[in-house]
Amino acid sequence: MMKKNFYECTYIINPVLEDEQIRKAVELVHDLIQKNDGEIDETDEWGLRPLAYDMDGKGNGYFVNLYFHAPAAAIEVIERNMRLNDNIIRYMTLKYDANMLRHRELLKKGVKPTIFEEVEEESDSDDQD
């Protein structure tokens, strides 16, 4: 069985599309992941949001944040298809490491560690040396 990594992908869909076209663009990305041996964990549609700067002459976009498991080879195929899709303005895919996965699991359980707490724990262990 091929090893699957955990990824987070945020992408921006062209804001001038109709609701049905936006839904189809989201389904297309889901299909790309599943056809490339990926499993979707969670999809969070943030909706229409302003952009920090104009992209392709647009001041806002429809944001989607997606969490999924997939083999590393699938990312190249997924991103190539997103790049060629005129309805997707931008995308960014992050591969989670062990610390990011642990942080995500804590958040899902309702525990919200802060950076200060994590740094404090590290400095406490440094004091014991």
N, CA, C and O atoms as a DFTB+ gen file, in Angstrom:
516 C
 N C O
     1  1       0.844      -1.192       0.000
     2  2       0.000       0.000       0.000
     3  2       0.883       1.248       0.000
     4  3       1.882       1.320       0.716
     5  1       0.494       2.223      -0.815
     6  2       1.268       3.448      -0.956
     7  2       1.058       4.362       0.258
     8  3      -0.062       4.531       0.740
     9  1       2.165       4.947       0.742
    10  2       2.090       5.864       1.882
    11  2       1.338       7.132       1.483
    12  3       1.574       7.707       0.420
    13  1       0.433       7.551       2.358
    14  2      -0.311       8.781       2.108
    15  2       0.078       9.821       3.147
    16  3       0.176       9.528       4.338
    17  1       0.294      11.023       2.678
    18  2       0.598      12.151       3.546
    19  2      -0.674      12.952       3.778
    20  3      -1.664      12.789       3.064
    21  1      -0.637      13.818       4.786
    22  2      -1.771      14.684       5.076
    23  2      -1.466      16.072       4.520
    24  3      -0.385      16.619       4.741
    25  1      -2.433      16.631       3.794
    26  2      -2.257      17.925       3.144
    27  2      -3.403      18.875       3.489
    28  3      -4.520      18.465       3.805
    29  1      -3.069      20.159       3.412
    30  2      -4.069      21.225       3.474
    31  2      -3.908      22.016       2.188
    32  3      -2.799      22.409       1.826
    33  1      -5.008      22.247       1.504
    34  2      -4.969      23.014       0.267
    35  2      -5.996      24.134       0.365
    36  3      -7.175      23.893       0.626
    37  1      -5.539      25.342       0.157
    38  2      -6.440      26.483       0.090
    39  2      -6.417      26.975      -1.347
    40  3      -5.352      27.194      -1.925
    41  1      -7.601      27.146      -1.916
    42  2      -7.657      27.651      -3.282
    43  2      -8.750      28.694      -3.420
    44  3      -9.704      28.732      -2.643
    45  1      -8.588      29.540      -4.432
    46  2      -9.499      30.661      -4.652
    47  2     -10.152      30.473      -6.014
    48  3      -9.481      30.324      -7.035
    49  1     -11.476      30.486      -5.999
    50  2     -12.259      30.327      -7.219
    51  2     -12.683      31.709      -7.723
    52  3     -12.970      32.609      -6.934
    53  1     -12.717      31.857      -9.037
    54  2     -13.135      33.097      -9.688
    55  2     -14.485      33.560      -9.114
    56  3     -15.449      32.794      -9.142
    57  1     -14.576      34.794      -8.595
    58  2     -15.793      35.252      -7.929
    59  2     -16.952      35.577      -8.872
    60  3     -18.082      35.744      -8.413
    61  1     -16.701      35.669     -10.169
    62  2     -17.783      36.031     -11.091
    63  2     -18.636      34.824     -11.491
    64  3     -19.625      34.977     -12.208
    65  1     -18.262      33.636     -11.034
    66  2     -19.015      32.425     -11.381
    67  2     -20.354      32.367     -10.642
    68  3     -20.501      32.912      -9.548
    69  1     -21.307      31.706     -11.256
    70  2     -22.600      31.452     -10.614
    71  2     -22.406      30.386      -9.523
    72  3     -21.418      29.653      -9.543
    73  1     -23.345      30.303      -8.577
    74  2     -23.255      29.327      -7.485
    75  2     -23.056      27.902      -7.995
    76  3     -22.261      27.147      -7.436
    77  1     -23.769      27.536      -9.048
    78  2     -23.663      26.193      -9.618
    79  2     -22.258      25.943     -10.169
    80  3     -21.727      24.843     -10.015
    81  1     -21.652      26.938     -10.803
    82  2     -20.301      26.802     -11.349
    83  2     -19.272      26.681     -10.221
    84  3     -18.300      25.935     -10.340
    85  1     -19.490      27.418      -9.127
    86  2     -18.597      27.326      -7.967
    87  2     -18.682      25.917      -7.380
    88  3     -17.663      25.307      -7.057
    89  1     -19.909      25.408      -7.244
    90  2     -20.106      24.057      -6.705
    91  2     -19.393      23.024      -7.584
    92  3     -18.777      22.089      -7.073
    93  1     -19.479      23.196      -8.901
    94  2     -18.816      22.268      -9.829
    95  2     -17.290      22.367      -9.723
    96  3     -16.600      21.356      -9.850
    97  1     -16.763      23.561      -9.495
    98  2     -15.314      23.730      -9.335
    99  2     -14.831      23.015      -8.074
   100  3     -13.774      22.383      -8.084
   101  1     -15.605      23.113      -6.988
   102  2     -15.256      22.417      -5.741
   103  2     -15.320      20.904      -5.969
   104  3     -14.428      20.174      -5.535
   105  1     -16.365      20.435      -6.645
   106  2     -16.500      19.004      -6.947
   107  2     -15.348      18.511      -7.814
   108  3     -14.873      17.389      -7.638
   109  1     -14.900      19.339      -8.745
   110  2     -13.788      18.964      -9.619
   111  2     -12.529      18.685      -8.801
   112  3     -11.839      17.693      -9.037
   113  1     -12.233      19.556      -7.842
   114  2     -11.048      19.366      -6.999
   115  2     -11.213      18.097      -6.167
   116  3     -10.267      17.320      -6.032
   117  1     -12.395      17.881      -5.610
   118  2     -12.664      16.661      -4.836
   119  2     -12.432      15.425      -5.712
   120  3     -11.784      14.467      -5.288
   121  1     -12.962      15.456      -6.928
   122  2     -12.807      14.327      -7.854
   123  2     -11.336      14.081      -8.187
   124  3     -10.896      12.933      -8.251
   125  1     -10.579      15.156      -8.398
   126  2      -9.148      15.021      -8.691
   127  2      -8.430      14.290      -7.567
   128  3      -7.608      13.408      -7.818
   129  1      -8.736      14.651      -6.344
   130  2      -8.099      14.024      -5.184
   131  2      -8.487      12.553      -5.106
   132  3      -7.624      11.691      -4.938
   133  1      -9.777      12.263      -5.227
   134  2     -10.243      10.884      -5.102
   135  2      -9.755      10.001      -6.246
   136  3      -9.448       8.830      -6.023
   137  1      -9.678      10.528      -7.455
   138  2      -9.194       9.745      -8.605
   139  2      -7.701       9.459      -8.518
   140  3      -7.196       8.567      -9.199
   141  1      -6.999      10.208      -7.689
   142  2      -5.567      10.008      -7.515
   143  2      -5.255       9.366      -6.163
   144  3      -4.229       9.646      -5.544
   145  1      -6.164       8.504      -5.727
   146  2      -5.999       7.698      -4.521
   147  2      -5.966       8.523      -3.237
   148  3      -5.351       8.120      -2.249
   149  1      -6.626       9.675      -3.253
   150  2      -6.694      10.520      -2.067
   151  2      -8.011      10.360      -1.339
   152  3      -8.998       9.884      -1.902
   153  1      -8.013      10.763      -0.082
   154  2      -9.215      10.713       0.755
   155  2      -9.417      12.082       1.393
   156  3      -8.526      12.596       2.069
   157  1     -10.578      12.662       1.180
   158  2     -10.876      13.987       1.719
   159  2     -11.281      13.855       3.177
   160  3     -12.137      13.042       3.527
   161  1     -10.658      14.662       4.020
   162  2     -10.936      14.655       5.448
   163  2     -11.970      15.728       5.803
   164  3     -12.911      15.473       6.555
   165  1     -11.784      16.924       5.254
   166  2     -12.675      18.044       5.608
   167  2     -12.592      19.118       4.532
   168  3     -11.518      19.397       3.999
   169  1     -13.740      19.719       4.217
   170  2     -13.794      20.848       3.291
   171  2     -14.456      22.001       4.015
   172  3     -15.536      21.852       4.586
   173  1     -13.812      23.139       3.990
   174  2     -14.346      24.328       4.647
   175  2     -14.432      25.442       3.600
   176  3     -13.414      26.009       3.204
   177  1     -15.645      25.748       3.161
   178  2     -15.831      26.821       2.183
   179  2     -15.985      28.133       2.942
   180  3     -16.974      28.348       3.644
   181  1     -14.999      28.998       2.792
   182  2     -15.022      30.290       3.471
   183  2     -15.910      31.279       2.742
   184  3     -16.358      32.264       3.328
   185  1     -16.167      31.025       1.474
   186  2     -17.028      31.903       0.696
   187  2     -16.276      33.074       0.089
   188  3     -15.050      33.064      -0.021
   189  1     -17.041      34.081      -0.301
   190  2     -16.489      35.258      -0.963
   191  2     -15.743      36.123       0.043
   192  3     -16.309      36.538       1.054
   193  1     -14.469      36.395      -0.236
   194  2     -13.618      37.196       0.650
   195  2     -12.808      38.180      -0.194
   196  3     -12.489      37.900      -1.349
   197  1     -12.479      39.328       0.388
   198  2     -11.608      40.267      -0.347
   199  2     -10.184      39.715      -0.423
   200  3      -9.724      39.024       0.486
   201  1      -9.506      40.026      -1.505
   202  2      -8.111      39.631      -1.684
   203  2      -7.208      40.734      -1.149
   204  3      -7.605      41.900      -1.127
   205  1      -6.024      40.391      -0.726
   206  2      -5.064      41.380      -0.230
   207  2      -4.660      42.334      -1.352
   208  3      -4.364      43.504      -1.107
   209  1      -4.649      41.831      -2.570
   210  2      -4.346      42.648      -3.748
   211  2      -5.081      42.032      -4.935
   212  3      -5.439      40.855      -4.914
   213  1      -5.301      42.837      -5.963
   214  2      -6.018      42.331      -7.133
   215  2      -5.241      41.206      -7.807
   216  3      -4.029      41.297      -7.999
   217  1      -5.959      40.148      -8.162
   218  2      -5.383      39.035      -8.916
   219  2      -6.235      38.840     -10.159
   220  3      -7.454      38.687     -10.077
   221  1      -5.592      38.847     -11.283
   222  2      -6.307      38.688     -12.557
   223  2      -7.444      39.698     -12.682
   224  3      -8.503      39.389     -13.228
   225  1      -7.214      40.914     -12.168
   226  2      -8.206      41.980     -12.255
   227  2      -9.375      41.835     -11.295
   228  3     -10.389      42.516     -11.447
   229  1      -9.246      40.955     -10.307
   230  2     -10.343      40.724      -9.361
   231  2      -9.925      41.130      -7.956
   232  3      -8.800      40.871      -7.528
   233  1     -10.847      41.772      -7.245
   234  2     -10.562      42.239      -5.889
   235  2     -11.029      41.283      -4.814
   236  3     -10.720      41.471      -3.637
   237  1     -11.779      40.247      -5.206
   238  2     -12.198      39.242      -4.230
   239  2     -12.255      37.876      -4.903
   240  3     -12.114      37.759      -6.120
   241  1     -12.464      36.845      -4.087
   242  2     -12.514      35.485      -4.609
   243  2     -13.275      34.583      -3.664
   244  3     -13.497      34.930      -2.504
   245  1     -13.673      33.426      -4.157
   246  2     -14.388      32.434      -3.350
   247  2     -13.346      31.464      -2.802
   248  3     -12.753      30.688      -3.551
   249  1     -13.127      31.515      -1.480
   250  2     -12.076      30.730      -0.839
   251  2     -12.589      29.374      -0.371
   252  3     -13.686      29.262       0.177
   253  1     -11.774      28.345      -0.597
   254  2     -12.072      26.993      -0.126
   255  2     -10.817      26.450       0.544
   256  3      -9.719      26.549      -0.004
   257  1     -10.984      25.879       1.727
   258  2      -9.883      25.252       2.454
   259  2     -10.202      23.769       2.559
   260  3     -11.299      23.393       2.972
   261  1      -9.247      22.930       2.187
   262  2      -9.497      21.500       2.058
   263  2      -8.394      20.719       2.758
   264  3      -7.214      21.030       2.594
   265  1      -8.772      19.695       3.545
   266  2      -7.820      18.812       4.216
   267  2      -7.994      17.418       3.640
   268  3      -9.121      16.944       3.497
   269  1      -6.882      16.751       3.303
   270  2      -7.000      15.426       2.706
   271  2      -5.724      14.607       2.860
   272  3      -4.649      15.152       3.110
   273  1      -5.855      13.290       2.708
   274  2      -4.730      12.360       2.653
   275  2      -4.535      11.970       1.199
   276  3      -5.507      11.745       0.478
   277  1      -3.283      11.889       0.765
   278  2      -2.999      11.476      -0.613
   279  2      -1.538      11.070      -0.726
   280  3      -0.695      11.516       0.051
   281  1      -1.249      10.214      -1.708
   282  2       0.161       9.904      -1.971
   283  2       0.857      11.142      -2.538
   284  3       0.222      11.979      -3.178
   285  1       2.148      11.251      -2.303
   286  2       2.908      12.425      -2.757
   287  2       2.784      12.647      -4.263
   288  3       2.719      13.789      -4.718
   289  1       2.753      11.572      -5.032
   290  2       2.679      11.693      -6.493
   291  2       1.379      12.348      -6.959
   292  3       1.333      12.928      -8.044
   293  1       0.338      12.262      -6.160
   294  2      -0.958      12.834      -6.537
   295  2      -0.931      14.361      -6.551
   296  3      -1.678      14.981      -7.307
   297  1      -0.091      14.968      -5.737
   298  2      -0.083      16.429      -5.606
   299  2       0.280      17.091      -6.927
   300  3      -0.323      18.097      -7.300
   301  1       1.250      16.545      -7.631
   302  2       1.647      17.119      -8.921
   303  2       0.473      17.108      -9.907
   304  3       0.245      18.089     -10.616
   305  1      -0.260      16.010      -9.949
   306  2      -1.408      15.885     -10.858
   307  2      -2.520      16.858     -10.458
   308  3      -3.094      17.536     -11.311
   309  1      -2.817      16.922      -9.175
   310  2      -3.883      17.795      -8.671
   311  2      -3.540      19.257      -8.958
   312  3      -4.370      20.004      -9.478
   313  1      -2.307      19.665      -8.615
   314  2      -1.914      21.058      -8.818
   315  2      -1.844      21.427     -10.305
   316  3      -2.188      22.551     -10.672
   317  1      -1.407      20.505     -11.159
   318  2      -1.357      20.789     -12.595
   319  2      -2.769      21.059     -13.114
   320  3      -2.982      21.990     -13.890
   321  1      -3.724      20.247     -12.687
   322  2      -5.109      20.443     -13.115
   323  2      -5.689      21.748     -12.578
   324  3      -6.450      22.420     -13.275
   325  1      -5.336      22.112     -11.342
   326  2      -5.812      23.376     -10.783
   327  2      -5.204      24.564     -11.534
   328  3      -5.880      25.561     -11.786
   329  1      -3.924      24.445     -11.886
   330  2      -3.235      25.521     -12.612
   331  2      -3.867      25.740     -13.992
   332  3      -3.967      26.875     -14.459
   333  1      -4.286      24.667     -14.631
   334  2      -4.873      24.758     -15.975
   335  2      -6.347      25.148     -15.965
   336  3      -6.905      25.473     -17.013
   337  1      -6.984      25.119     -14.797
   338  2      -8.404      25.445     -14.679
   339  2      -8.582      26.965     -14.577
   340  3      -8.120      27.584     -13.618
   341  1      -9.247      27.554     -15.559
   342  2      -9.440      29.009     -15.573
   343  2     -10.306      29.508     -14.416
   344  3     -10.252      30.690     -14.078
   345  1     -11.095      28.637     -13.809
   346  2     -11.968      29.049     -12.706
   347  2     -11.236      29.131     -11.368
   348  3     -11.765      29.694     -10.410
   349  1     -10.033      28.578     -11.292
   350  2      -9.252      28.635     -10.052
   351  2      -8.155      29.678     -10.232
   352  3      -7.255      29.524     -11.058
   353  1      -8.253      30.753      -9.431
   354  2      -7.326      31.885      -9.554
   355  2      -5.964      31.552      -8.946
   356  3      -4.930      31.791      -9.570
   357  1      -5.962      31.002      -7.729
   358  2      -4.732      30.654      -7.014
   359  2      -4.992      29.440      -6.137
   360  3      -6.132      29.118      -5.803
   361  1      -3.885      28.767      -5.770
   362  2      -3.979      27.646      -4.840
   363  2      -2.666      27.531      -4.091
   364  3      -1.630      28.009      -4.552
   365  1      -2.718      26.900      -2.949
   366  2      -1.515      26.616      -2.172
   367  2      -1.754      25.314      -1.417
   368  3      -2.767      25.155      -0.735
   369  1      -0.812      24.387      -1.545
   370  2      -0.923      23.100      -0.876
   371  2       0.208      22.970       0.129
   372  3       1.371      23.208      -0.193
   373  1      -0.149      22.587       1.359
   374  2       0.838      22.378       2.420
   375  2       0.835      20.917       2.833
   376  3      -0.225      20.319       3.016
   377  1       2.018      20.344       2.980
   378  2       2.149      18.990       3.510
   379  2       2.368      19.115       5.012
   380  3       3.263      19.836       5.453
   381  1       1.560      18.421       5.792
   382  2       1.676      18.491       7.246
   383  2       2.790      17.580       7.742
   384  3       2.936      16.449       7.277
   385  1       3.580      18.088       8.700
   386  2       4.555      17.243       9.379
   387  2       3.930      16.750      10.684
   388  3       2.766      17.046      10.954
   389  1       4.665      16.018      11.481
   390  2       4.122      15.416      12.708
   391  2       3.594      16.476      13.683
   392  3       2.547      16.276      14.298
   393  1       4.308      17.601      13.829
   394  2       3.864      18.655      14.747
   395  2       2.559      19.290      14.284
   396  3       1.675      19.568      15.093
   397  1       2.443      19.515      12.982
   398  2       1.219      20.118      12.446
   399  2       0.040      19.164      12.623
   400  3      -1.065      19.598      12.947
   401  1       0.270      17.868      12.412
   402  2      -0.793      16.877      12.614
   403  2      -1.230      16.839      14.071
   404  3      -2.425      16.785      14.361
   405  1      -0.267      16.865      14.987
   406  2      -0.587      16.852      16.422
   407  2      -1.402      18.096      16.793
   408  3      -2.381      18.001      17.533
   409  1      -1.000      19.243      16.285
   410  2      -1.723      20.492      16.559
   411  2      -3.160      20.411      16.022
   412  3      -4.102      20.827      16.696
   413  1      -3.320      19.875      14.807
   414  2      -4.663      19.724      14.214
   415  2      -5.530      18.806      15.064
   416  3      -6.704      19.100      15.291
   417  1      -4.967      17.699      15.538
   418  2      -5.731      16.766      16.370
   419  2      -6.167      17.425      17.681
   420  3      -7.288      17.215      18.145
   421  1      -5.282      18.214      18.269
   422  2      -5.642      18.930      19.505
   423  2      -6.787      19.908      19.246
   424  3      -7.718      20.004      20.045
   425  1      -6.716      20.628      18.133
   426  2      -7.776      21.580      17.792
   427  2      -9.108      20.862      17.585
   428  3     -10.156      21.353      18.005
   429  1      -9.062      19.695      16.934
   430  2     -10.289      18.930      16.696
   431  2     -10.914      18.456      18.008
   432  3     -12.130      18.297      18.104
   433  1     -10.055      18.230      19.032
   434  2     -10.541      17.789      20.347
   435  2     -10.992      18.971      21.207
   436  3     -11.488      18.784      22.318
   437  1     -10.816      20.185      20.689
   438  2     -11.238      21.366      21.438
   439  2     -10.148      21.975      22.293
   440  3     -10.397      22.950      23.002
   441  1      -8.944      21.422      22.245
   442  2      -7.810      21.964      22.999
   443  2      -7.092      22.937      22.080
   444  3      -6.777      22.601      20.938
   445  1      -6.833      24.146      22.576
   446  2      -6.176      25.142      21.730
   447  2      -4.869      25.586      22.371
   448  3      -4.839      26.573      23.106
   449  1      -3.781      24.854      22.092
   450  2      -2.489      25.286      22.641
   451  2      -2.044      26.582      21.973
   452  3      -2.240      26.772      20.772
   453  1      -1.457      27.446      22.741
   454  2      -0.953      28.689      22.163
   455  2       0.539      28.544      21.922
   456  3       1.180      27.655      22.483
   457  1       1.075      29.386      21.116
   458  2       2.514      29.359      20.839
   459  2       3.274      29.616      22.138
   460  3       4.319      29.013      22.385
   461  1       2.738      30.520      22.969
   462  2       3.404      30.843      24.233
   463  2       3.520      29.604      25.105
   464  3       4.575      29.353      25.686
   465  1       2.436      28.817      25.204
   466  2       2.475      27.606      26.022
   467  2       3.501      26.615      25.490
   468  3       4.218      25.984      26.268
   469  1       3.575      26.474      24.168
   470  2       4.526      25.541      23.573
   471  2       5.957      26.003      23.844
   472  3       6.815      25.180      24.163
   473  1       6.227      27.291      23.724
   474  2       7.562      27.831      23.981
   475  2       7.891      27.694      25.455
   476  3       9.021      27.361      25.814
   477  1       6.904      27.951      26.317
   478  2       7.110      27.849      27.759
   479  2       7.504      26.427      28.149
   480  3       8.404      26.237      28.967
   481  1       6.831      25.421      27.567
   482  2       7.145      24.026      27.858
   483  2       8.561      23.709      27.436
   484  3       9.262      22.997      28.154
   485  1       9.012      24.213      26.292
   486  2      10.361      23.968      25.819
   487  2      11.375      24.625      26.749
   488  3      12.410      24.032      27.055
   489  1      11.088      25.840      27.199
   490  2      12.046      26.536      28.066
   491  2      12.112      25.883      29.450
   492  3      13.165      25.906      30.087
   493  1      10.989      25.293      29.930
   494  2      10.999      24.570      31.201
   495  2      11.938      23.364      31.114
   496  3      12.676      23.079      32.057
   497  1      11.908      22.670      29.997
   498  2      12.774      21.505      29.833
   499  2      14.226      21.941      29.696
   500  3      15.127      21.195      30.077
   501  1      14.470      23.128      29.161
   502  2      15.835      23.649      29.035
   503  2      16.423      23.964      30.407
   504  3      17.625      23.806      30.619
   505  1      15.573      24.412      31.344
   506  2      16.023      24.780      32.674
   507  2      16.526      23.571      33.452
   508  3      17.324      23.719      34.379
   509  1      16.074      22.396      33.090
   510  2      16.431      21.186      33.857
   511  2      17.811      20.673      33.490
   512  3      18.330      19.786      34.169
   513  1      18.411      21.190      32.458
   514  2      19.746      20.717      32.033
   515  2      20.824      21.124      32.990
   516  3      21.993      20.805      32.775
